[in-house]
Structure formats: structure tokens, C-alpha cells
Amino acid sequence: MVQLYARELPHLVNDDESVVSLLSASLFQNIDTALRIFQHGIDPTRVEAPAAAMEYARRLAQRGTPVVDLIRAYYLGQTAILNYALTEAAEQIHDSQVLGAMMSKALTGTFAFIDRVTQQVVSAYQEERDRWLLNRNAVRAARVRELLDGDMFDIDTLETALGYRLRGTHLAMIVWHAVEPKQGNALASLQSVTAAIAECLQTAGAALLVPADERCAWVWFPLEKVALPDEDHVQRVLAKAEPTVRLVFGDPADGIEGFRRSHRQAERVHALSTAAGEQCERALTFRDVGAIALMTADLSAARSWVADTLGALATDDEQHERLRETLLVFLATGSSYTAAAARLTMHKNSVQYRVRKAEETIGKPVIDNRLDVELALRLCRRLGTAVLAKA
């Protein structure tokens, strides 16, 4: 079995001697337990995973070995044992009915045993991984909070403690679950999203991820080339992630002050996304919504300002939403009816009609207060019910 793993999962065998010894003990105890199940007719669904198997799972969790490797090891072992057993049975049992019954019992019993044990060892793995990460991240989180607060520190010591380069260019991201994920293990899923986002960035090292709470993480990417993640790549990552995942980015910035500034920007956009609720886009950048994000510090004041600027146009219903969207596109295209019609795929006359109706609803020509109106419309688009008046 160890030789099989050496071929299929070599990193499990080419490891620290104590860990490989624990692997061997786990294999021996699992095989011994399986054989006793068949020998004594024990119900495999009531068997507890051997102690060495549970400890080996915990040790892999501490070393950061992917849980899929642990699961694969069990199914590789199951396949090898069944192949050996069925080959021996075919040679030794000549009664076809007995052979068929034996094969059926071997397959059913083995699958039940492996299913039972893998559930237990994977649970032990996840619990240990969460505990290990929590303890390690608690120290890193404290260091990062000190850095964000501007406390005095030695940069070399702090870089060593964090395992992250502070002297370069940083891009801050906040990634979180908008609601409690159904599958649990929220931190692991946020780590996966972070790793996927990093794939489209030219970085000078691994990202720094620090849990802010049980559903949210602060992230910094050490950039080699200053750039925001590709929008299409981000959308592909989110499409594969749990639907509860949201993320926001600050702007890239240099040095320790840039580390702080990019994070503060991401925090403002995070506040915007949280205020907007479920209808908000799943990914936002400070570069795109910075001006709006700065207004969410006082949401009540922003709501009053929107009402003063847009009047009845800030009513939360489909009719006024259509008028707001048309007017916003009209303003964003340089007040061109033709360009707005092309973007909205509407007839030019329809755009003119909606713009006129929007102005009537506001109660004054848009040209008198164009910048405020456009900003208020963008607030409505991003925040929705958070700043709109009930119909």
C-alpha cells in the first residue's frame, strides 16, 4: 500500500519520517478493522475510525495537505484491496453462486466501511484545519491590526511574522460571505477564492489573508505589476464560488502607507456593498465606486440628499427605476439621445420621452444640477432600497 501511494501520491510518502510512520499505522489499523468487520459480521456503519487514522488526518491538516489527497488515499487503498481480494476469490471459489455472493458482500461492506471512515477522518481534518488556522491567524490578525492602527514596529520583524513583503506595492481586497454559507468552513472557501483571484495578478509572493471575523477576511496581494484583477476573471471565479461570496478591492498603493490606504478604500467599498444588500453587484472596486462609497459613511444623510436631489424620481418602483436608468445612461453618454438609444437598444424618441418624464418628475431641468443628479442616480443604482423612498 505504501508503494502504491509512492506512485500515486508521492508527497504523502516523501515526507517527515514521523508522518510516514503515522501513515503506515493508519493503513495497518484500517485494514485490520476492515478484516474484523468481515470476520465477525460487524455492521460497518457503526465502526469508529482507528485512532491512527484520525491522528494522521489531523497531521495532514496541520501541514496544509489538501483534504482531497486524504480522500483519494482511502479510495486508492479500497481499490487495491478489492482487486486483490476478488482475484483470490476467483481462483479459490469455483461455485459461481458463492463467488457472486462473496463479491457482492465484499463490495457492499467495503464501500460502507470506507464511507463511514472517510466521513470521520475528513471531519477530524476540517476541525483541526480550522483550529490550526484560527490559532495561527489570531497572531497574524493582531499584528495586522497594529500595523493598520499605525503602531510603532520593526518592519523586518513584522515581515517575518506575517510572511509578507511590506515594502512593495499592495492591492487590498475584502472577501466575505453575505450570509452564513450552507456548507460551513467559511474561511476555507474564502481562501480558495483568494487563490483564484491571485491567478490573474502578477504578484511578488503569496497573498496575506487575515480573518476579520468568521465570515470575512482581509487580503493583500503583493503586486509585481500594478493592476486590478481582470473583470472577466473575477466573474468566472465568483461563478464557481458559493453564491454568498462577495469581494471588493481598493486601489494599488506603495509601501506601508499604501498597505493601509488600499485597505481603507476597500473598507469603504465594503460598507457600500453591505448597505446595498443582496441587489448589489458581487464584485466592486474603489476605482469604480469610490465617490459613492465615501457617501455611505452616513447613509441617512445620503438618503436625504438623494431625495432632495431627485425628488419623486427616487421612488422605489419599476416605473421610476426605468426613468432613472434612462436618465443616467443619457448623462453618462454626454447628454446624447442617439448614443443613449444605442446603449439602451431603444428608439431615440423613447429616450427623449423618458428623459423628459424624468425631468418632470424631478421638477427642474437636469442641466441646472447635472453632476449632483448623475451622482444621485448612481447611488440609486448601487444602493437601491437603502436610499430610495417607498412607493
CSV table of N, CA and C in Angstrom, one decimal, residues 272 275-277 279-281 289 292-293 295-296 299 302-317 320-325 327-328 362 372-389:
chain,number,residue,atom,x,y,z
A,272,LEU,N,-20.3,50.1,1.4
A,272,LEU,CA,-21.3,50.4,0.3
A,272,LEU,C,-22.0,49.1,-0.1
A,275,ALA,N,-24.4,48.0,2.6
A,275,ALA,CA,-25.6,48.9,2.7
A,275,ALA,C,-26.5,48.5,1.5
A,276,ALA,N,-26.0,48.2,0.4
A,276,ALA,CA,-26.8,47.9,-0.8
A,276,ALA,C,-27.6,46.6,-0.7
A,277,GLY,N,-27.0,45.7,0.1
A,277,GLY,CA,-27.7,44.4,0.3
A,277,GLY,C,-27.5,43.4,-0.8
A,279,GLN,N,-29.0,43.1,-3.7
A,279,GLN,CA,-29.1,43.5,-5.0
A,279,GLN,C,-27.8,44.1,-5.6
A,280,CYS,N,-26.8,44.3,-4.7
A,280,CYS,CA,-25.5,44.9,-5.1
A,280,CYS,C,-24.7,43.9,-5.9
A,281,GLU,N,-23.9,44.4,-6.8
A,281,GLU,CA,-23.0,43.5,-7.6
A,281,GLU,C,-22.1,42.8,-6.6
A,289,VAL,N,-16.4,52.9,-7.8
A,289,VAL,CA,-17.5,53.4,-6.9
A,289,VAL,C,-16.9,54.2,-5.8
A,292,ILE,N,-19.1,57.2,-4.6
A,292,ILE,CA,-20.3,56.7,-3.9
A,292,ILE,C,-20.0,56.1,-2.6
A,293,ALA,N,-18.9,55.4,-2.5
A,293,ALA,CA,-18.5,54.7,-1.3
A,293,ALA,C,-18.3,55.7,-0.1
A,295,MET,N,-19.8,58.3,0.5
A,295,MET,CA,-21.0,58.8,1.0
A,295,MET,C,-21.8,57.9,1.9
A,296,THR,N,-21.3,56.6,1.9
A,296,THR,CA,-22.1,55.6,2.7
A,296,THR,C,-21.7,55.7,4.2
A,299,LEU,N,-25.3,57.0,5.9
A,299,LEU,CA,-26.4,56.5,5.0
A,299,LEU,C,-27.6,57.3,5.1
A,302,ALA,N,-27.1,60.4,3.2
A,302,ALA,CA,-27.1,60.1,1.8
A,302,ALA,C,-28.5,60.0,1.2
A,303,ARG,N,-29.4,59.3,2.0
A,303,ARG,CA,-30.8,59.1,1.6
A,303,ARG,C,-31.5,60.4,1.5
A,304,SER,N,-31.3,61.3,2.5
A,304,SER,CA,-31.9,62.6,2.4
A,304,SER,C,-31.5,63.4,1.2
A,305,TRP,N,-30.1,63.3,1.0
A,305,TRP,CA,-29.6,64.1,-0.2
A,305,TRP,C,-30.2,63.6,-1.5
A,306,VAL,N,-30.3,62.3,-1.6
A,306,VAL,CA,-30.9,61.7,-2.8
A,306,VAL,C,-32.3,62.2,-3.0
A,307,ALA,N,-33.1,62.2,-2.0
A,307,ALA,CA,-34.5,62.7,-2.0
A,307,ALA,C,-34.5,64.1,-2.4
A,308,ASP,N,-33.6,65.0,-1.9
A,308,ASP,CA,-33.6,66.4,-2.2
A,308,ASP,C,-33.2,66.6,-3.6
A,309,THR,N,-32.3,65.8,-4.1
A,309,THR,CA,-31.8,66.0,-5.5
A,309,THR,C,-32.7,65.4,-6.6
A,310,LEU,N,-33.3,64.3,-6.3
A,310,LEU,CA,-34.1,63.6,-7.3
A,310,LEU,C,-35.6,63.7,-7.1
A,311,GLY,N,-36.0,64.2,-5.9
A,311,GLY,CA,-37.5,64.3,-5.7
A,311,GLY,C,-38.2,63.0,-5.8
A,312,ALA,N,-39.3,63.0,-6.5
A,312,ALA,CA,-40.1,61.7,-6.6
A,312,ALA,C,-39.5,60.7,-7.5
A,313,LEU,N,-38.4,61.1,-8.3
A,313,LEU,CA,-37.7,60.1,-9.1
A,313,LEU,C,-37.0,59.1,-8.3
A,314,ALA,N,-36.8,59.4,-7.0
A,314,ALA,CA,-36.2,58.4,-6.1
A,314,ALA,C,-37.2,57.4,-5.5
A,315,THR,N,-38.3,57.2,-6.1
A,315,THR,CA,-39.3,56.3,-5.6
A,315,THR,C,-38.9,54.9,-6.0
A,316,ASP,N,-39.1,53.9,-5.1
A,316,ASP,CA,-38.7,52.6,-5.3
A,316,ASP,C,-39.8,51.8,-6.0
A,317,ASP,N,-39.9,51.9,-7.4
A,317,ASP,CA,-40.8,51.1,-8.1
A,317,ASP,C,-40.3,50.9,-9.6
A,320,HIS,N,-40.3,54.2,-12.0
A,320,HIS,CA,-39.2,55.2,-11.7
A,320,HIS,C,-37.8,54.7,-11.9
A,321,GLU,N,-37.7,53.3,-11.7
A,321,GLU,CA,-36.4,52.7,-12.0
A,321,GLU,C,-36.0,52.8,-13.5
A,322,ARG,N,-37.0,52.6,-14.4
A,322,ARG,CA,-36.7,52.7,-15.8
A,322,ARG,C,-36.3,54.2,-16.2
A,323,LEU,N,-37.0,55.1,-15.6
A,323,LEU,CA,-36.7,56.6,-15.8
A,323,LEU,C,-35.3,56.9,-15.3
A,324,ARG,N,-35.0,56.4,-14.1
A,324,ARG,CA,-33.6,56.7,-13.6
A,324,ARG,C,-32.5,56.1,-14.4
A,325,GLU,N,-32.7,54.9,-14.9
A,325,GLU,CA,-31.7,54.2,-15.7
A,325,GLU,C,-31.5,54.9,-17.0
A,327,LEU,N,-32.2,58.1,-17.7
A,327,LEU,CA,-31.6,59.4,-17.5
A,327,LEU,C,-30.1,59.2,-17.2
A,328,LEU,N,-29.7,58.2,-16.4
A,328,LEU,CA,-28.3,58.0,-16.1
A,328,LEU,C,-27.5,57.7,-17.3
A,362,ILE,N,-38.5,65.1,-11.4
A,362,ILE,CA,-37.5,65.8,-10.6
A,362,ILE,C,-38.1,67.2,-10.2
A,372,ASP,N,-24.7,66.6,-9.6
A,372,ASP,CA,-25.4,66.1,-8.5
A,372,ASP,C,-26.5,65.0,-8.9
A,373,VAL,N,-27.2,65.3,-9.9
A,373,VAL,CA,-28.2,64.4,-10.4
A,373,VAL,C,-27.6,63.1,-10.8
A,374,GLU,N,-26.5,63.1,-11.6
A,374,GLU,CA,-25.8,61.9,-12.0
A,374,GLU,C,-25.3,61.1,-10.8
A,375,LEU,N,-24.7,61.8,-9.8
A,375,LEU,CA,-24.2,61.1,-8.7
A,375,LEU,C,-25.3,60.4,-7.9
A,376,ALA,N,-26.4,61.2,-7.7
A,376,ALA,CA,-27.6,60.6,-7.0
A,376,ALA,C,-28.2,59.4,-7.7
A,377,LEU,N,-28.2,59.5,-9.1
A,377,LEU,CA,-28.7,58.3,-9.8
A,377,LEU,C,-27.8,57.1,-9.7
A,378,ARG,N,-26.4,57.3,-9.6
A,378,ARG,CA,-25.5,56.2,-9.4
A,378,ARG,C,-25.7,55.6,-8.0
A,379,LEU,N,-26.0,56.5,-7.0
A,379,LEU,CA,-26.3,56.0,-5.7
A,379,LEU,C,-27.5,55.1,-5.7
A,380,CYS,N,-28.5,55.5,-6.4
A,380,CYS,CA,-29.7,54.7,-6.5
A,380,CYS,C,-29.5,53.4,-7.2
A,381,ARG,N,-28.6,53.4,-8.2
A,381,ARG,CA,-28.3,52.1,-8.9
A,381,ARG,C,-27.5,51.2,-8.0
A,382,ARG,N,-26.6,51.7,-7.2
A,382,ARG,CA,-25.8,50.9,-6.4
A,382,ARG,C,-26.5,50.4,-5.1
A,383,LEU,N,-27.2,51.3,-4.5
A,383,LEU,CA,-27.7,51.1,-3.1
A,383,LEU,C,-29.2,50.7,-3.1
A,384,GLY,N,-29.9,51.0,-4.2
A,384,GLY,CA,-31.3,50.6,-4.3
A,384,GLY,C,-32.2,51.0,-3.1
A,385,THR,N,-32.8,50.1,-2.5
A,385,THR,CA,-33.8,50.4,-1.4
A,385,THR,C,-33.1,51.1,-0.2
A,386,ALA,N,-31.8,51.0,-0.1
A,386,ALA,CA,-31.1,51.7,1.0
A,386,ALA,C,-31.3,53.2,1.0
A,387,VAL,N,-31.5,53.8,-0.3
A,387,VAL,CA,-31.6,55.3,-0.4
A,387,VAL,C,-32.9,55.7,-1.1
A,388,LEU,N,-33.7,54.7,-1.5
A,388,LEU,CA,-34.9,55.0,-2.2
A,388,LEU,C,-36.1,55.1,-1.3
A,389,ALA,N,-37.1,55.9,-1.7
A,389,ALA,CA,-38.3,56.1,-0.9
A,389,ALA,C,-39.3,55.0,-1.3
